[in-house]
């Protein structure tokens, strides 16, 4: 679901979730990987609820354009920062810049990831390194950068974006879901335990299939940052066959706002007594 078209008409539009909530008034959030798709939708939802938002993405030009669009749409300050979060120092600078601009960080949403779906045996050494860097290091570095600030303020909400394939045993997902999303779940639980006495909660939301093209970008880029070679030709066909074989499921992809709604709950002050949890927002792809 990576190819975007300026003429995209969302098939899941009827399921788009809107909100009247204003849980983020006076709050500041960082959303990673938010130049497009789910990250863009999460950033907009949190800004709609009243937050000032910093969005970060390796697609430097696009993240700045998205920030301007979201600022215009929501009337809230949205700052776009470019950078590869897997590299040392980048996440630290993002947190420092956010504090300089907005005074604090209340919520961090770790959404950035690289959707590389291949069998383990087909990975080159270079792609293996990239898959681990862009699916593990991004989030680890962002958490490490933000936690000291949150401890100092004795307040914080961290939401990690997982993916259901970590627990369904889906083929082609050993790196993306097994290593990447599996580590999101492990990191969520262990970090939640580490900071439990310091006013910080850490939770994880796992989408299944989403219509990510329905991200509301009025002029989406025709070129995806995802390399077409990251998804083998038979992958989507085989995954669709597996999904069809499952008896119980809502049976359609999510509109990204349906996932963003769950993220916004975990990222807001009112989720104060919920930590170390994993929530599948996947139409019943996996249950409990
Ligand atoms: N698309 C799906 O159906 C699906 C299903 C399950 C889980 N997920 C998860 O949901 C999240 C969003 O998925 P999406 O479909 O919107 O993905 P996407 O590929 O459209 O967006 C990911 C964003 O992260 C950015 N990014 C990647 N590596 C980065 C890095 N090192 N530093 C900074 N930015 C970086 C990319 O440029 C991109 O804008 C991801 O964590 C993904 O694994 C997606």
mmCIF file of C-alpha atoms and ligand atoms in Angstrom:
data_model
loop_
_atom_site.group_PDB
_atom_site.id
_atom_site.type_symbol
_atom_site.label_atom_id
_atom_site.label_comp_id
_atom_site.label_asym_id
_atom_site.label_seq_id
_atom_site.Cartn_x
_atom_site.Cartn_y
_atom_site.Cartn_z
ATOM 1 C CA UNK A 1 0.000 0.000 0.000
ATOM 2 C CA UNK A 2 2.887 2.292 -0.591
ATOM 3 C CA UNK A 3 2.182 3.852 -3.971
ATOM 4 C CA UNK A 4 0.433 7.174 -3.673
ATOM 5 C CA UNK A 5 -1.537 8.981 -6.315
ATOM 6 C CA UNK A 6 -2.824 12.521 -6.385
ATOM 7 C CA UNK A 7 -6.200 11.096 -7.418
ATOM 8 C CA UNK A 8 -6.418 8.620 -4.576
ATOM 9 C CA UNK A 9 -9.979 8.039 -3.392
ATOM 10 C CA UNK A 10 -9.999 6.262 -0.045
ATOM 11 C CA UNK A 11 -11.946 2.995 0.004
ATOM 12 C CA UNK A 12 -12.091 3.136 3.797
ATOM 13 C CA UNK A 13 -13.317 6.748 3.968
ATOM 14 C CA UNK A 14 -16.640 5.660 5.496
ATOM 15 C CA UNK A 15 -14.691 4.416 8.517
ATOM 16 C CA UNK A 16 -12.686 7.610 9.101
ATOM 17 C CA UNK A 17 -12.729 8.585 12.778
ATOM 18 C CA UNK A 18 -13.243 12.192 13.788
ATOM 19 C CA UNK A 19 -12.847 13.644 17.235
ATOM 20 C CA UNK A 20 -14.226 16.375 19.432
ATOM 21 C CA UNK A 21 -11.634 15.571 22.131
ATOM 22 C CA UNK A 22 -9.240 18.286 23.285
ATOM 23 C CA UNK A 23 -6.994 16.172 25.492
ATOM 24 C CA UNK A 24 -3.737 17.760 24.324
ATOM 25 C CA UNK A 25 -4.342 21.456 25.115
ATOM 26 C CA UNK A 26 -1.000 22.912 26.242
ATOM 27 C CA UNK A 27 0.820 19.669 25.409
ATOM 28 C CA UNK A 28 3.771 19.035 23.115
ATOM 29 C CA UNK A 29 4.232 15.857 21.069
ATOM 30 C CA UNK A 30 6.912 14.405 18.809
ATOM 31 C CA UNK A 31 5.744 12.008 16.077
ATOM 32 C CA UNK A 32 8.422 10.163 14.092
ATOM 33 C CA UNK A 33 8.069 9.060 10.471
ATOM 34 C CA UNK A 34 5.264 11.569 9.981
ATOM 35 C CA UNK A 35 6.006 12.963 6.523
ATOM 36 C CA UNK A 36 3.324 10.631 5.182
ATOM 37 C CA UNK A 37 0.865 7.803 5.877
ATOM 38 C CA UNK A 38 0.034 6.762 9.437
ATOM 39 C CA UNK A 39 2.528 9.141 11.075
ATOM 40 C CA UNK A 40 0.972 12.084 9.254
ATOM 41 C CA UNK A 41 -2.497 11.055 10.447
ATOM 42 C CA UNK A 42 -1.350 10.591 14.059
ATOM 43 C CA UNK A 43 0.319 14.016 14.025
ATOM 44 C CA UNK A 44 -2.833 15.630 12.675
ATOM 45 C CA UNK A 45 -5.043 13.903 15.243
ATOM 46 C CA UNK A 46 -2.828 15.043 18.138
ATOM 47 C CA UNK A 47 -2.648 18.616 16.776
ATOM 48 C CA UNK A 48 -6.451 18.620 16.305
ATOM 49 C CA UNK A 49 -6.714 17.775 19.980
ATOM 50 C CA UNK A 50 -4.685 20.881 20.853
ATOM 51 C CA UNK A 51 -0.988 19.929 20.913
ATOM 52 C CA UNK A 52 2.004 21.660 19.408
ATOM 53 C CA UNK A 53 3.628 18.929 17.336
ATOM 54 C CA UNK A 54 7.118 18.210 16.043
ATOM 55 C CA UNK A 55 7.223 15.748 13.161
ATOM 56 C CA UNK A 56 10.462 14.083 12.139
ATOM 57 C CA UNK A 57 11.272 12.115 9.025
ATOM 58 C CA UNK A 58 14.195 11.022 6.900
ATOM 59 C CA UNK A 59 12.344 12.603 3.925
ATOM 60 C CA UNK A 60 13.516 16.097 4.689
ATOM 61 C CA UNK A 61 11.665 18.103 2.060
ATOM 62 C CA UNK A 62 8.433 16.187 2.444
ATOM 63 C CA UNK A 63 8.353 16.448 6.237
ATOM 64 C CA UNK A 64 8.630 20.220 6.025
ATOM 65 C CA UNK A 65 5.825 20.362 3.465
ATOM 66 C CA UNK A 66 3.656 18.098 5.623
ATOM 67 C CA UNK A 67 4.318 20.245 8.700
ATOM 68 C CA UNK A 68 3.150 23.352 6.852
ATOM 69 C CA UNK A 69 0.008 21.535 5.623
ATOM 70 C CA UNK A 70 -0.858 20.232 9.098
ATOM 71 C CA UNK A 71 -0.284 23.642 10.631
ATOM 72 C CA UNK A 72 -2.625 25.201 8.074
ATOM 73 C CA UNK A 73 -5.251 22.471 8.577
ATOM 74 C CA UNK A 74 -5.249 22.417 12.394
ATOM 75 C CA UNK A 75 -4.208 25.944 13.335
ATOM 76 C CA UNK A 76 -1.680 24.493 15.797
ATOM 77 C CA UNK A 77 2.107 24.899 15.575
ATOM 78 C CA UNK A 78 3.667 21.991 13.661
ATOM 79 C CA UNK A 79 7.430 21.897 13.151
ATOM 80 C CA UNK A 80 8.951 19.555 10.553
ATOM 81 C CA UNK A 81 12.482 18.248 11.085
ATOM 82 C CA UNK A 82 14.489 16.108 8.669
ATOM 83 C CA UNK A 83 16.915 13.415 9.789
ATOM 84 C CA UNK A 84 17.750 9.723 9.969
ATOM 85 C CA UNK A 85 16.726 8.790 13.499
ATOM 86 C CA UNK A 86 18.790 5.596 13.444
ATOM 87 C CA UNK A 87 22.000 7.646 13.504
ATOM 88 C CA UNK A 88 23.587 8.707 16.786
ATOM 89 C CA UNK A 89 22.760 12.261 17.887
ATOM 90 C CA UNK A 90 19.743 12.878 15.630
ATOM 91 C CA UNK A 91 17.070 11.971 18.202
ATOM 92 C CA UNK A 92 18.922 13.954 20.894
ATOM 93 C CA UNK A 93 18.873 17.011 18.652
ATOM 94 C CA UNK A 94 15.155 16.525 17.915
ATOM 95 C CA UNK A 95 14.355 16.467 21.652
ATOM 96 C CA UNK A 96 16.618 19.464 22.347
ATOM 97 C CA UNK A 97 15.059 21.442 19.481
ATOM 98 C CA UNK A 98 11.537 20.591 20.668
ATOM 99 C CA UNK A 99 12.344 21.810 24.177
ATOM 100 C CA UNK A 100 13.904 24.992 22.755
ATOM 101 C CA UNK A 101 10.861 25.685 20.548
ATOM 102 C CA UNK A 102 8.008 24.538 22.787
ATOM 103 C CA UNK A 103 9.493 24.177 26.281
ATOM 104 C CA UNK A 104 8.730 20.488 26.893
ATOM 105 C CA UNK A 105 7.954 17.067 25.446
ATOM 106 C CA UNK A 106 4.827 15.378 26.813
ATOM 107 C CA UNK A 107 4.317 12.648 24.214
ATOM 108 C CA UNK A 108 6.618 10.695 21.928
ATOM 109 C CA UNK A 109 5.102 8.515 19.206
ATOM 110 C CA UNK A 110 7.652 6.142 17.682
ATOM 111 C CA UNK A 111 6.127 5.473 14.274
ATOM 112 C CA UNK A 112 9.124 5.626 11.866
ATOM 113 C CA UNK A 113 9.952 2.272 10.294
ATOM 114 C CA UNK A 114 11.082 0.727 7.022
ATOM 115 C CA UNK A 115 8.571 -1.705 5.537
ATOM 116 C CA UNK A 116 11.004 -4.306 4.193
ATOM 117 C CA UNK A 117 9.079 -7.541 3.650
ATOM 118 C CA UNK A 118 11.240 -10.392 2.454
ATOM 119 C CA UNK A 119 12.176 -13.921 3.468
ATOM 120 C CA UNK A 120 15.190 -13.962 5.761
ATOM 121 C CA UNK A 121 17.216 -15.973 3.232
ATOM 122 C CA UNK A 122 16.722 -13.285 0.551
ATOM 123 C CA UNK A 123 18.239 -10.408 2.552
ATOM 124 C CA UNK A 124 21.611 -9.068 1.520
ATOM 125 C CA UNK A 125 23.983 -8.028 4.298
ATOM 126 C CA UNK A 126 23.330 -4.380 3.419
ATOM 127 C CA UNK A 127 19.547 -4.752 3.610
ATOM 128 C CA UNK A 128 19.792 -6.685 6.880
ATOM 129 C CA UNK A 129 21.698 -3.787 8.417
ATOM 130 C CA UNK A 130 19.195 -1.277 7.064
ATOM 131 C CA UNK A 131 16.204 -3.257 8.334
ATOM 132 C CA UNK A 132 17.614 -3.403 11.854
ATOM 133 C CA UNK A 133 18.759 0.225 11.796
ATOM 134 C CA UNK A 134 15.425 1.593 10.593
ATOM 135 C CA UNK A 135 13.166 -0.718 12.600
ATOM 136 C CA UNK A 136 14.997 -0.922 15.934
ATOM 137 C CA UNK A 137 17.555 1.865 16.350
ATOM 138 C CA UNK A 138 15.117 4.716 15.503
ATOM 139 C CA UNK A 139 12.881 3.913 18.450
ATOM 140 C CA UNK A 140 15.650 2.969 20.855
ATOM 141 C CA UNK A 141 17.467 6.238 20.244
ATOM 142 C CA UNK A 142 14.266 8.323 20.504
ATOM 143 C CA UNK A 143 13.349 6.696 23.819
ATOM 144 C CA UNK A 144 16.853 7.198 25.216
ATOM 145 C CA UNK A 145 16.840 10.837 24.115
ATOM 146 C CA UNK A 146 13.453 11.727 25.624
ATOM 147 C CA UNK A 147 13.363 9.741 28.874
ATOM 148 C CA UNK A 148 15.768 11.974 30.908
ATOM 149 C CA UNK A 149 13.598 15.007 30.066
ATOM 150 C CA UNK A 150 10.426 13.134 31.019
ATOM 151 C CA UNK A 151 11.974 11.888 34.276
ATOM 152 C CA UNK A 152 12.944 15.462 35.148
ATOM 153 C CA UNK A 153 9.323 16.596 34.610
ATOM 154 C CA UNK A 154 7.913 13.417 36.156
ATOM 155 C CA UNK A 155 5.533 13.186 33.211
ATOM 156 C CA UNK A 156 5.642 11.427 29.872
ATOM 157 C CA UNK A 157 3.714 9.318 27.397
ATOM 158 C CA UNK A 158 5.585 7.070 24.964
ATOM 159 C CA UNK A 159 3.643 5.188 22.288
ATOM 160 C CA UNK A 160 5.479 2.673 20.128
ATOM 161 C CA UNK A 161 3.952 1.565 16.844
ATOM 162 C CA UNK A 162 4.196 -2.178 16.395
ATOM 163 C CA UNK A 163 2.492 -4.370 13.792
ATOM 164 C CA UNK A 164 0.406 -7.511 14.272
ATOM 165 C CA UNK A 165 2.709 -9.708 12.209
ATOM 166 C CA UNK A 166 5.017 -9.981 15.250
ATOM 167 C CA UNK A 167 2.475 -12.402 16.784
ATOM 168 C CA UNK A 168 0.758 -13.989 13.774
ATOM 169 C CA UNK A 169 3.845 -15.667 12.378
ATOM 170 C CA UNK A 170 3.371 -14.013 8.989
ATOM 171 C CA UNK A 171 5.921 -14.984 6.356
ATOM 172 C CA UNK A 172 8.205 -12.277 4.891
ATOM 173 C CA UNK A 173 8.180 -10.499 8.269
ATOM 174 C CA UNK A 174 11.166 -11.952 10.121
ATOM 175 C CA UNK A 175 13.062 -8.659 10.029
ATOM 176 C CA UNK A 176 10.197 -6.152 9.952
ATOM 177 C CA UNK A 177 7.917 -7.807 12.480
ATOM 178 C CA UNK A 178 9.930 -10.508 14.228
ATOM 179 C CA UNK A 179 12.971 -8.375 14.976
ATOM 180 C CA UNK A 180 11.508 -4.874 14.494
ATOM 181 C CA UNK A 181 8.010 -5.110 15.945
ATOM 182 C CA UNK A 182 8.890 -7.907 18.389
ATOM 183 C CA UNK A 183 11.509 -5.583 19.836
ATOM 184 C CA UNK A 184 8.911 -2.768 20.039
ATOM 185 C CA UNK A 185 6.777 -5.005 22.252
ATOM 186 C CA UNK A 186 9.731 -6.053 24.420
ATOM 187 C CA UNK A 187 10.988 -2.490 24.679
ATOM 188 C CA UNK A 188 7.506 -1.263 25.621
ATOM 189 C CA UNK A 189 7.166 -3.653 28.516
ATOM 190 C CA UNK A 190 10.680 -3.369 29.914
ATOM 191 C CA UNK A 191 10.953 0.400 29.566
ATOM 192 C CA UNK A 192 7.485 0.771 31.106
ATOM 193 C CA UNK A 193 8.764 -1.150 34.124
ATOM 194 C CA UNK A 194 11.914 0.942 34.315
ATOM 195 C CA UNK A 195 10.109 4.302 34.436
ATOM 196 C CA UNK A 196 6.924 3.215 36.223
ATOM 197 C CA UNK A 197 7.645 5.301 39.330
ATOM 198 C CA UNK A 198 8.474 8.437 37.381
ATOM 199 C CA UNK A 199 5.165 9.488 35.875
ATOM 200 C CA UNK A 200 5.939 7.984 32.462
ATOM 201 C CA UNK A 201 3.812 5.434 30.639
ATOM 202 C CA UNK A 202 4.960 3.326 27.687
ATOM 203 C CA UNK A 203 2.492 1.464 25.474
ATOM 204 C CA UNK A 204 2.396 -0.148 22.053
ATOM 205 C CA UNK A 205 -0.235 -0.050 19.284
ATOM 206 C CA UNK A 206 -0.084 -2.669 16.529
ATOM 207 C CA UNK A 207 -1.919 -2.016 13.252
ATOM 208 C CA UNK A 208 -2.708 -4.767 10.792
ATOM 209 C CA UNK A 209 -3.402 -3.716 7.184
ATOM 210 C CA UNK A 210 -4.139 -0.010 6.676
ATOM 211 C CA UNK A 211 -5.108 2.103 3.712
ATOM 212 C CA UNK A 212 -2.138 4.357 4.329
ATOM 213 C CA UNK A 213 -2.794 6.297 1.130
ATOM 214 C CA UNK A 214 -5.787 7.812 2.932
ATOM 215 C CA UNK A 215 -3.487 10.073 4.929
ATOM 216 C CA UNK A 216 -5.162 13.278 3.749
ATOM 217 C CA UNK A 217 -2.128 14.616 1.874
ATOM 218 C CA UNK A 218 -3.647 16.911 -0.783
ATOM 219 C CA UNK A 219 -0.676 16.482 -3.119
ATOM 220 C CA UNK A 220 1.004 13.163 -2.303
ATOM 221 C CA UNK A 221 4.319 12.359 -3.898
ATOM 222 C CA UNK A 222 4.092 9.799 -6.692
ATOM 223 C CA UNK A 223 7.463 8.447 -5.636
ATOM 224 C CA UNK A 224 7.462 6.340 -2.493
ATOM 225 C CA UNK A 225 10.513 6.422 -0.251
ATOM 226 C CA UNK A 226 10.056 2.668 0.014
ATOM 227 C CA UNK A 227 12.270 0.831 -2.418
ATOM 228 C CA UNK A 228 10.071 -1.483 -4.559
ATOM 229 C CA UNK A 229 12.651 -4.243 -4.066
ATOM 230 C CA UNK A 230 11.798 -4.285 -0.344
ATOM 231 C CA UNK A 231 8.600 -6.228 -1.104
ATOM 232 C CA UNK A 232 8.950 -9.374 -3.225
ATOM 233 C CA UNK A 233 6.419 -9.883 -6.036
ATOM 234 C CA UNK A 234 4.580 -12.786 -4.328
ATOM 235 C CA UNK A 235 4.386 -11.210 -0.864
ATOM 236 C CA UNK A 236 1.071 -9.367 -1.056
ATOM 237 C CA UNK A 237 -0.624 -12.283 -2.860
ATOM 238 C CA UNK A 238 0.469 -14.765 -0.187
ATOM 239 C CA UNK A 239 -0.476 -12.421 2.659
ATOM 240 C CA UNK A 240 -3.945 -11.863 1.149
ATOM 241 C CA UNK A 241 -4.401 -15.662 0.941
ATOM 242 C CA UNK A 242 -3.496 -16.029 4.616
ATOM 243 C CA UNK A 243 -5.835 -13.189 5.618
ATOM 244 C CA UNK A 244 -8.703 -14.747 3.621
ATOM 245 C CA UNK A 245 -8.148 -18.073 5.383
ATOM 246 C CA UNK A 246 -8.690 -16.493 8.776
ATOM 247 C CA UNK A 247 -12.326 -17.032 9.796
ATOM 248 C CA UNK A 248 -12.737 -14.155 12.234
ATOM 249 C CA UNK A 249 -11.741 -10.653 11.236
ATOM 250 C CA UNK A 250 -13.383 -7.389 10.256
ATOM 251 C CA UNK A 251 -12.133 -8.164 6.769
ATOM 252 C CA UNK A 252 -10.992 -4.800 5.457
ATOM 253 C CA UNK A 253 -7.986 -2.566 5.896
ATOM 254 C CA UNK A 254 -8.175 0.186 8.526
ATOM 255 C CA UNK A 255 -8.599 3.828 7.700
ATOM 256 C CA UNK A 256 -5.461 5.291 9.341
ATOM 257 C CA UNK A 257 -7.579 7.510 11.607
ATOM 258 C CA UNK A 258 -8.874 4.328 13.271
ATOM 259 C CA UNK A 259 -5.320 3.514 14.344
ATOM 260 C CA UNK A 260 -4.506 7.133 15.239
ATOM 261 C CA UNK A 261 -7.472 7.178 17.651
ATOM 262 C CA UNK A 262 -5.888 4.417 19.754
ATOM 263 C CA UNK A 263 -2.483 6.115 19.637
ATOM 264 C CA UNK A 264 -4.039 9.401 20.765
ATOM 265 C CA UNK A 265 -5.536 7.681 23.833
ATOM 266 C CA UNK A 266 -2.198 6.215 24.957
ATOM 267 C CA UNK A 267 -0.445 9.521 24.287
ATOM 268 C CA UNK A 268 -2.894 11.657 26.270
ATOM 269 C CA UNK A 269 -2.888 12.536 29.988
ATOM 270 C CA UNK A 270 -6.019 10.450 30.650
ATOM 271 C CA UNK A 271 -4.243 7.130 30.027
ATOM 272 C CA UNK A 272 -2.363 7.693 33.312
ATOM 273 C CA UNK A 273 -3.055 4.205 34.758
ATOM 274 C CA UNK A 274 -2.261 2.202 31.623
ATOM 275 C CA UNK A 275 1.338 1.192 31.009
ATOM 276 C CA UNK A 276 3.321 -1.670 29.506
ATOM 277 C CA UNK A 277 0.359 -2.628 27.324
ATOM 278 C CA UNK A 278 0.033 -3.809 23.751
ATOM 279 C CA UNK A 279 -3.130 -3.078 21.770
ATOM 280 C CA UNK A 280 -3.838 -4.646 18.395
ATOM 281 C CA UNK A 281 -5.793 -2.225 16.217
ATOM 282 C CA UNK A 282 -6.054 -4.749 13.442
ATOM 283 C CA UNK A 283 -9.681 -5.660 12.849
ATOM 284 C CA UNK A 284 -9.334 -8.886 14.815
ATOM 285 C CA UNK A 285 -6.295 -10.174 12.897
ATOM 286 C CA UNK A 286 -5.026 -11.363 16.267
ATOM 287 C CA UNK A 287 -7.045 -11.514 19.453
ATOM 288 C CA UNK A 288 -5.543 -11.074 22.956
HETATM 289 N N1 LIG B 1 1.227 0.014 6.401
HETATM 290 C C1 LIG B 1 0.717 -0.999 7.091
HETATM 291 O O1 LIG B 1 -0.236 -1.656 6.650
HETATM 292 C C2 LIG B 1 1.290 -1.308 8.470
HETATM 293 C C3 LIG B 1 0.892 -2.479 9.118
HETATM 294 C C4 LIG B 1 1.389 -2.750 10.381
HETATM 295 C C5 LIG B 1 2.252 -1.867 10.997
HETATM 296 N N2 LIG B 1 2.635 -0.746 10.346
HETATM 297 C C6 LIG B 1 3.538 0.180 11.058
HETATM 298 O O2 LIG B 1 2.924 1.452 11.121
HETATM 299 C C7 LIG B 1 3.927 2.478 11.043
HETATM 300 C C8 LIG B 1 3.631 3.394 9.877
HETATM 301 O O3 LIG B 1 3.535 2.626 8.696
HETATM 302 P P1 LIG B 1 3.256 3.320 7.303
HETATM 303 O O4 LIG B 1 2.602 2.333 6.451
HETATM 304 O O5 LIG B 1 2.642 4.632 7.558
HETATM 305 O O6 LIG B 1 4.769 3.471 6.815
HETATM 306 P P2 LIG B 1 5.425 4.470 5.742
HETATM 307 O O7 LIG B 1 6.571 3.729 5.151
HETATM 308 O O8 LIG B 1 4.421 5.028 4.817
HETATM 309 O O9 LIG B 1 5.948 5.641 6.681
HETATM 310 C C9 LIG B 1 7.058 5.463 7.533
HETATM 311 C C10 LIG B 1 7.772 6.786 7.614
HETATM 312 O O10 LIG B 1 8.940 6.625 8.415
HETATM 313 C C11 LIG B 1 9.999 7.345 7.800
HETATM 314 N N3 LIG B 1 11.279 6.758 8.218
HETATM 315 C C12 LIG B 1 11.711 5.507 7.942
HETATM 316 N N4 LIG B 1 12.934 5.333 8.470
HETATM 317 C C13 LIG B 1 13.269 6.501 9.098
HETATM 318 C C14 LIG B 1 14.424 6.934 9.820
HETATM 319 N N5 LIG B 1 15.468 6.137 9.983
HETATM 320 N N6 LIG B 1 14.426 8.183 10.320
HETATM 321 C C15 LIG B 1 13.365 9.016 10.132
HETATM 322 N N7 LIG B 1 12.259 8.657 9.436
HETATM 323 C C16 LIG B 1 12.218 7.406 8.933
HETATM 324 C C17 LIG B 1 9.738 7.204 6.318
HETATM 325 O O11 LIG B 1 10.378 8.204 5.541
HETATM 326 C C18 LIG B 1 8.210 7.308 6.237
HETATM 327 O O12 LIG B 1 7.766 8.629 6.039
HETATM 328 C C19 LIG B 1 5.258 1.752 10.916
HETATM 329 O O13 LIG B 1 5.840 1.594 12.175
HETATM 330 C C20 LIG B 1 4.842 0.424 10.320
HETATM 331 O O14 LIG B 1 5.779 -0.602 10.546
HETATM 332 C C21 LIG B 1 2.175 -0.441 9.099
#
